Amino acid sequence: MMFDWNKDSLVDWADTILSDAEAAKYVWGVGLHWYSGDFFDQVWYVSHNYDKPVLGTEGCNCDYDLPNYPDDWSRAARYAHDIIGDMTNGVIGWTDWNLLLDVETQSGSGGPNHAGNNCFAQIHVVNGELEITPSYYAYGHFSRYLTPGSVVFPYTATGWAANNVEGLTARRPDGSWVMVLLNNGQSDVQVGIQTSIEPAAAGQVRVTLPAQSVGTVVFPEPTAAII
């Protein structure tokens, strides 16, 4: 596994190493971290120009992120946003840094880790009791519904950005389809889903995404979802 660092310098490293046949033969895949920001264009470039799997190998919310991600929901939405963005641009999997931490600080974070950072996790231990955070449930929409062997497919979307909605569509090995949806806005949003193999007046599903939520729609029959 090469790189295993922040996405802002991904293309430079990939072009340097993977364009060198002698170096590339020692590389199985490319690892990514999220700490520099989205840079999904760089993810797309590497996943589409080199024959190496790209894997999200680390992401975590820490105390130094509190100015931008001050509460449980903002941290959960950060996971959903990054997973959706990475996977729609060619990443084959995504790994969290922490699953469970003892709470050690007034902010509710735990640690410190080897770098001296206090961070948040999907599950916290508070006074000997497990505390499940919204990040656990947001992450669970991907780990539960995107079963191993699922294949991500593109879709078309209208009006999503204005409503703070993002989505990821995949076909599972059993032939069913799933669409994981993030509503990071302050209001409920109704989303219309139309299957591409049905006439315009048929095969439609409308779902309401509550404000600040992650939801999943499962299509049991083989069908491609287009919004």
JSON list of N, CA and C in Angstrom, two decimals, residues 129-167:
[
{"chain": "A", "resi": 129, "resn": "GLU", "atom": "N", "xyz": [-19.99, 3.07, 30.86]},
{"chain": "A", "resi": 129, "resn": "GLU", "atom": "CA", "xyz": [-21.14, 2.75, 30.01]},
{"chain": "A", "resi": 129, "resn": "GLU", "atom": "C", "xyz": [-20.86, 3.14, 28.56]},
{"chain": "A", "resi": 130, "resn": "LEU", "atom": "N", "xyz": [-21.39, 2.32, 27.62]},
{"chain": "A", "resi": 130, "resn": "LEU", "atom": "CA", "xyz": [-21.21, 2.62, 26.21]},
{"chain": "A", "resi": 130, "resn": "LEU", "atom": "C", "xyz": [-22.17, 3.73, 25.77]},
{"chain": "A", "resi": 131, "resn": "GLU", "atom": "N", "xyz": [-21.64, 4.70, 25.06]},
{"chain": "A", "resi": 131, "resn": "GLU", "atom": "CA", "xyz": [-22.44, 5.80, 24.52]},
{"chain": "A", "resi": 131, "resn": "GLU", "atom": "C", "xyz": [-22.31, 5.77, 23.00]},
{"chain": "A", "resi": 132, "resn": "ILE", "atom": "N", "xyz": [-23.42, 5.47, 22.32]},
{"chain": "A", "resi": 132, "resn": "ILE", "atom": "CA", "xyz": [-23.42, 5.38, 20.86]},
{"chain": "A", "resi": 132, "resn": "ILE", "atom": "C", "xyz": [-23.64, 6.77, 20.28]},
{"chain": "A", "resi": 133, "resn": "THR", "atom": "N", "xyz": [-22.76, 7.20, 19.39]},
{"chain": "A", "resi": 133, "resn": "THR", "atom": "CA", "xyz": [-22.86, 8.54, 18.81]},
{"chain": "A", "resi": 133, "resn": "THR", "atom": "C", "xyz": [-23.55, 8.50, 17.45]},
{"chain": "A", "resi": 134, "resn": "PRO", "atom": "N", "xyz": [-24.03, 9.64, 16.95]},
{"chain": "A", "resi": 134, "resn": "PRO", "atom": "CA", "xyz": [-24.62, 9.68, 15.60]},
{"chain": "A", "resi": 134, "resn": "PRO", "atom": "C", "xyz": [-23.66, 9.19, 14.51]},
{"chain": "A", "resi": 135, "resn": "SER", "atom": "N", "xyz": [-22.36, 9.34, 14.71]},
{"chain": "A", "resi": 135, "resn": "SER", "atom": "CA", "xyz": [-21.40, 8.86, 13.71]},
{"chain": "A", "resi": 135, "resn": "SER", "atom": "C", "xyz": [-21.52, 7.35, 13.52]},
{"chain": "A", "resi": 136, "resn": "TYR", "atom": "N", "xyz": [-21.82, 6.64, 14.59]},
{"chain": "A", "resi": 136, "resn": "TYR", "atom": "CA", "xyz": [-21.98, 5.18, 14.51]},
{"chain": "A", "resi": 136, "resn": "TYR", "atom": "C", "xyz": [-23.10, 4.83, 13.54]},
{"chain": "A", "resi": 137, "resn": "TYR", "atom": "N", "xyz": [-24.23, 5.53, 13.66]},
{"chain": "A", "resi": 137, "resn": "TYR", "atom": "CA", "xyz": [-25.38, 5.22, 12.82]},
{"chain": "A", "resi": 137, "resn": "TYR", "atom": "C", "xyz": [-25.16, 5.71, 11.38]},
{"chain": "A", "resi": 138, "resn": "ALA", "atom": "N", "xyz": [-24.52, 6.87, 11.21]},
{"chain": "A", "resi": 138, "resn": "ALA", "atom": "CA", "xyz": [-24.23, 7.36, 9.87]},
{"chain": "A", "resi": 138, "resn": "ALA", "atom": "C", "xyz": [-23.31, 6.38, 9.14]},
{"chain": "A", "resi": 139, "resn": "TYR", "atom": "N", "xyz": [-22.25, 5.97, 9.81]},
{"chain": "A", "resi": 139, "resn": "TYR", "atom": "CA", "xyz": [-21.30, 5.02, 9.23]},
{"chain": "A", "resi": 139, "resn": "TYR", "atom": "C", "xyz": [-21.99, 3.69, 8.93]},
{"chain": "A", "resi": 140, "resn": "GLY", "atom": "N", "xyz": [-22.94, 3.32, 9.78]},
{"chain": "A", "resi": 140, "resn": "GLY", "atom": "CA", "xyz": [-23.63, 2.05, 9.63]},
{"chain": "A", "resi": 140, "resn": "GLY", "atom": "C", "xyz": [-24.45, 1.94, 8.36]},
{"chain": "A", "resi": 141, "resn": "HIS", "atom": "N", "xyz": [-24.91, 3.07, 7.82]},
{"chain": "A", "resi": 141, "resn": "HIS", "atom": "CA", "xyz": [-25.65, 3.01, 6.56]},
{"chain": "A", "resi": 141, "resn": "HIS", "atom": "C", "xyz": [-24.78, 2.48, 5.42]},
{"chain": "A", "resi": 142, "resn": "PHE", "atom": "N", "xyz": [-23.49, 2.72, 5.50]},
{"chain": "A", "resi": 142, "resn": "PHE", "atom": "CA", "xyz": [-22.58, 2.23, 4.48]},
{"chain": "A", "resi": 142, "resn": "PHE", "atom": "C", "xyz": [-22.11, 0.81, 4.79]},
{"chain": "A", "resi": 143, "resn": "SER", "atom": "N", "xyz": [-21.71, 0.56, 6.03]},
{"chain": "A", "resi": 143, "resn": "SER", "atom": "CA", "xyz": [-21.18, -0.76, 6.37]},
{"chain": "A", "resi": 143, "resn": "SER", "atom": "C", "xyz": [-22.27, -1.83, 6.35]},
{"chain": "A", "resi": 144, "resn": "ARG", "atom": "N", "xyz": [-23.50, -1.44, 6.61]},
{"chain": "A", "resi": 144, "resn": "ARG", "atom": "CA", "xyz": [-24.60, -2.43, 6.62]},
{"chain": "A", "resi": 144, "resn": "ARG", "atom": "C", "xyz": [-25.16, -2.67, 5.23]},
{"chain": "A", "resi": 145, "resn": "TYR", "atom": "N", "xyz": [-25.39, -1.61, 4.48]},
{"chain": "A", "resi": 145, "resn": "TYR", "atom": "CA", "xyz": [-26.11, -1.76, 3.21]},
{"chain": "A", "resi": 145, "resn": "TYR", "atom": "C", "xyz": [-25.20, -1.96, 2.00]},
{"chain": "A", "resi": 146, "resn": "LEU", "atom": "N", "xyz": [-23.96, -1.48, 2.07]},
{"chain": "A", "resi": 146, "resn": "LEU", "atom": "CA", "xyz": [-23.02, -1.74, 0.98]},
{"chain": "A", "resi": 146, "resn": "LEU", "atom": "C", "xyz": [-22.27, -3.02, 1.30]},
{"chain": "A", "resi": 147, "resn": "THR", "atom": "N", "xyz": [-22.89, -4.12, 1.00]},
{"chain": "A", "resi": 147, "resn": "THR", "atom": "CA", "xyz": [-22.30, -5.42, 1.34]},
{"chain": "A", "resi": 147, "resn": "THR", "atom": "C", "xyz": [-21.06, -5.68, 0.48]},
{"chain": "A", "resi": 148, "resn": "PRO", "atom": "N", "xyz": [-20.15, -6.53, 0.96]},
{"chain": "A", "resi": 148, "resn": "PRO", "atom": "CA", "xyz": [-18.93, -6.83, 0.18]},
{"chain": "A", "resi": 148, "resn": "PRO", "atom": "C", "xyz": [-19.27, -7.29, -1.23]},
{"chain": "A", "resi": 149, "resn": "GLY", "atom": "N", "xyz": [-18.57, -6.74, -2.19]},
{"chain": "A", "resi": 149, "resn": "GLY", "atom": "CA", "xyz": [-18.82, -7.05, -3.59]},
{"chain": "A", "resi": 149, "resn": "GLY", "atom": "C", "xyz": [-19.77, -6.10, -4.28]},
{"chain": "A", "resi": 150, "resn": "SER", "atom": "N", "xyz": [-20.32, -5.13, -3.54]},
{"chain": "A", "resi": 150, "resn": "SER", "atom": "CA", "xyz": [-21.20, -4.14, -4.16]},
{"chain": "A", "resi": 150, "resn": "SER", "atom": "C", "xyz": [-20.42, -3.27, -5.14]},
{"chain": "A", "resi": 151, "resn": "VAL", "atom": "N", "xyz": [-21.11, -2.80, -6.18]},
{"chain": "A", "resi": 151, "resn": "VAL", "atom": "CA", "xyz": [-20.47, -1.98, -7.21]},
{"chain": "A", "resi": 151, "resn": "VAL", "atom": "C", "xyz": [-21.20, -0.64, -7.26]},
{"chain": "A", "resi": 152, "resn": "VAL", "atom": "N", "xyz": [-20.46, 0.44, -7.13]},
{"chain": "A", "resi": 152, "resn": "VAL", "atom": "CA", "xyz": [-21.03, 1.78, -7.17]},
{"chain": "A", "resi": 152, "resn": "VAL", "atom": "C", "xyz": [-21.29, 2.19, -8.61]},
{"chain": "A", "resi": 153, "resn": "PHE", "atom": "N", "xyz": [-22.47, 2.79, -8.85]},
{"chain": "A", "resi": 153, "resn": "PHE", "atom": "CA", "xyz": [-22.86, 3.24, -10.19]},
{"chain": "A", "resi": 153, "resn": "PHE", "atom": "C", "xyz": [-23.18, 4.73, -10.16]},
{"chain": "A", "resi": 154, "resn": "PRO", "atom": "N", "xyz": [-22.98, 5.42, -11.28]},
{"chain": "A", "resi": 154, "resn": "PRO", "atom": "CA", "xyz": [-23.33, 6.84, -11.35]},
{"chain": "A", "resi": 154, "resn": "PRO", "atom": "C", "xyz": [-24.84, 7.03, -11.44]},
{"chain": "A", "resi": 155, "resn": "TYR", "atom": "N", "xyz": [-25.27, 8.23, -11.18]},
{"chain": "A", "resi": 155, "resn": "TYR", "atom": "CA", "xyz": [-26.68, 8.60, -11.28]},
{"chain": "A", "resi": 155, "resn": "TYR", "atom": "C", "xyz": [-26.73, 10.07, -11.65]},
{"chain": "A", "resi": 156, "resn": "THR", "atom": "N", "xyz": [-27.90, 10.55, -12.05]},
{"chain": "A", "resi": 156, "resn": "THR", "atom": "CA", "xyz": [-28.08, 11.97, -12.30]},
{"chain": "A", "resi": 156, "resn": "THR", "atom": "C", "xyz": [-28.92, 12.56, -11.17]},
{"chain": "A", "resi": 157, "resn": "ALA", "atom": "N", "xyz": [-28.63, 13.80, -10.81]},
{"chain": "A", "resi": 157, "resn": "ALA", "atom": "CA", "xyz": [-29.33, 14.45, -9.70]},
{"chain": "A", "resi": 157, "resn": "ALA", "atom": "C", "xyz": [-29.69, 15.87, -10.10]},
{"chain": "A", "resi": 158, "resn": "THR", "atom": "N", "xyz": [-30.88, 16.30, -9.68]},
{"chain": "A", "resi": 158, "resn": "THR", "atom": "CA", "xyz": [-31.34, 17.65, -9.97]},
{"chain": "A", "resi": 158, "resn": "THR", "atom": "C", "xyz": [-31.72, 18.35, -8.68]},
{"chain": "A", "resi": 159, "resn": "GLY", "atom": "N", "xyz": [-31.12, 19.49, -8.42]},
{"chain": "A", "resi": 159, "resn": "GLY", "atom": "CA", "xyz": [-31.49, 20.30, -7.26]},
{"chain": "A", "resi": 159, "resn": "GLY", "atom": "C", "xyz": [-30.92, 19.83, -5.94]},
{"chain": "A", "resi": 160, "resn": "TRP", "atom": "N", "xyz": [-30.01, 18.88, -5.97]},
{"chain": "A", "resi": 160, "resn": "TRP", "atom": "CA", "xyz": [-29.50, 18.35, -4.71]},
{"chain": "A", "resi": 160, "resn": "TRP", "atom": "C", "xyz": [-28.64, 19.35, -3.96]},
{"chain": "A", "resi": 161, "resn": "ALA", "atom": "N", "xyz": [-27.69, 19.96, -4.66]},
{"chain": "A", "resi": 161, "resn": "ALA", "atom": "CA", "xyz": [-26.72, 20.84, -3.99]},
{"chain": "A", "resi": 161, "resn": "ALA", "atom": "C", "xyz": [-27.43, 21.96, -3.25]},
{"chain": "A", "resi": 162, "resn": "ALA", "atom": "N", "xyz": [-28.48, 22.51, -3.85]},
{"chain": "A", "resi": 162, "resn": "ALA", "atom": "CA", "xyz": [-29.21, 23.61, -3.21]},
{"chain": "A", "resi": 162, "resn": "ALA", "atom": "C", "xyz": [-29.90, 23.16, -1.94]},
{"chain": "A", "resi": 163, "resn": "ASN", "atom": "N", "xyz": [-30.16, 21.86, -1.82]},
{"chain": "A", "resi": 163, "resn": "ASN", "atom": "CA", "xyz": [-30.85, 21.33, -0.64]},
{"chain": "A", "resi": 163, "resn": "ASN", "atom": "C", "xyz": [-29.91, 20.55, 0.28]},
{"chain": "A", "resi": 164, "resn": "ASN", "atom": "N", "xyz": [-28.60, 20.67, 0.05]},
{"chain": "A", "resi": 164, "resn": "ASN", "atom": "CA", "xyz": [-27.60, 19.99, 0.90]},
{"chain": "A", "resi": 164, "resn": "ASN", "atom": "C", "xyz": [-27.79, 18.48, 0.94]},
{"chain": "A", "resi": 165, "resn": "VAL", "atom": "N", "xyz": [-28.17, 17.90, -0.21]},
{"chain": "A", "resi": 165, "resn": "VAL", "atom": "CA", "xyz": [-28.37, 16.45, -0.30]},
{"chain": "A", "resi": 165, "resn": "VAL", "atom": "C", "xyz": [-27.25, 15.84, -1.15]},
{"chain": "A", "resi": 166, "resn": "GLU", "atom": "N", "xyz": [-26.73, 14.72, -0.68]},
{"chain": "A", "resi": 166, "resn": "GLU", "atom": "CA", "xyz": [-25.73, 13.96, -1.42]},
{"chain": "A", "resi": 166, "resn": "GLU", "atom": "C", "xyz": [-26.16, 12.50, -1.40]},
{"chain": "A", "resi": 167, "resn": "GLY", "atom": "N", "xyz": [-25.66, 11.71, -2.36]},
{"chain": "A", "resi": 167, "resn": "GLY", "atom": "CA", "xyz": [-26.07, 10.31, -2.42]},
{"chain": "A", "resi": 167, "resn": "GLY", "atom": "C", "xyz": [-25.04, 9.40, -3.05]}
]
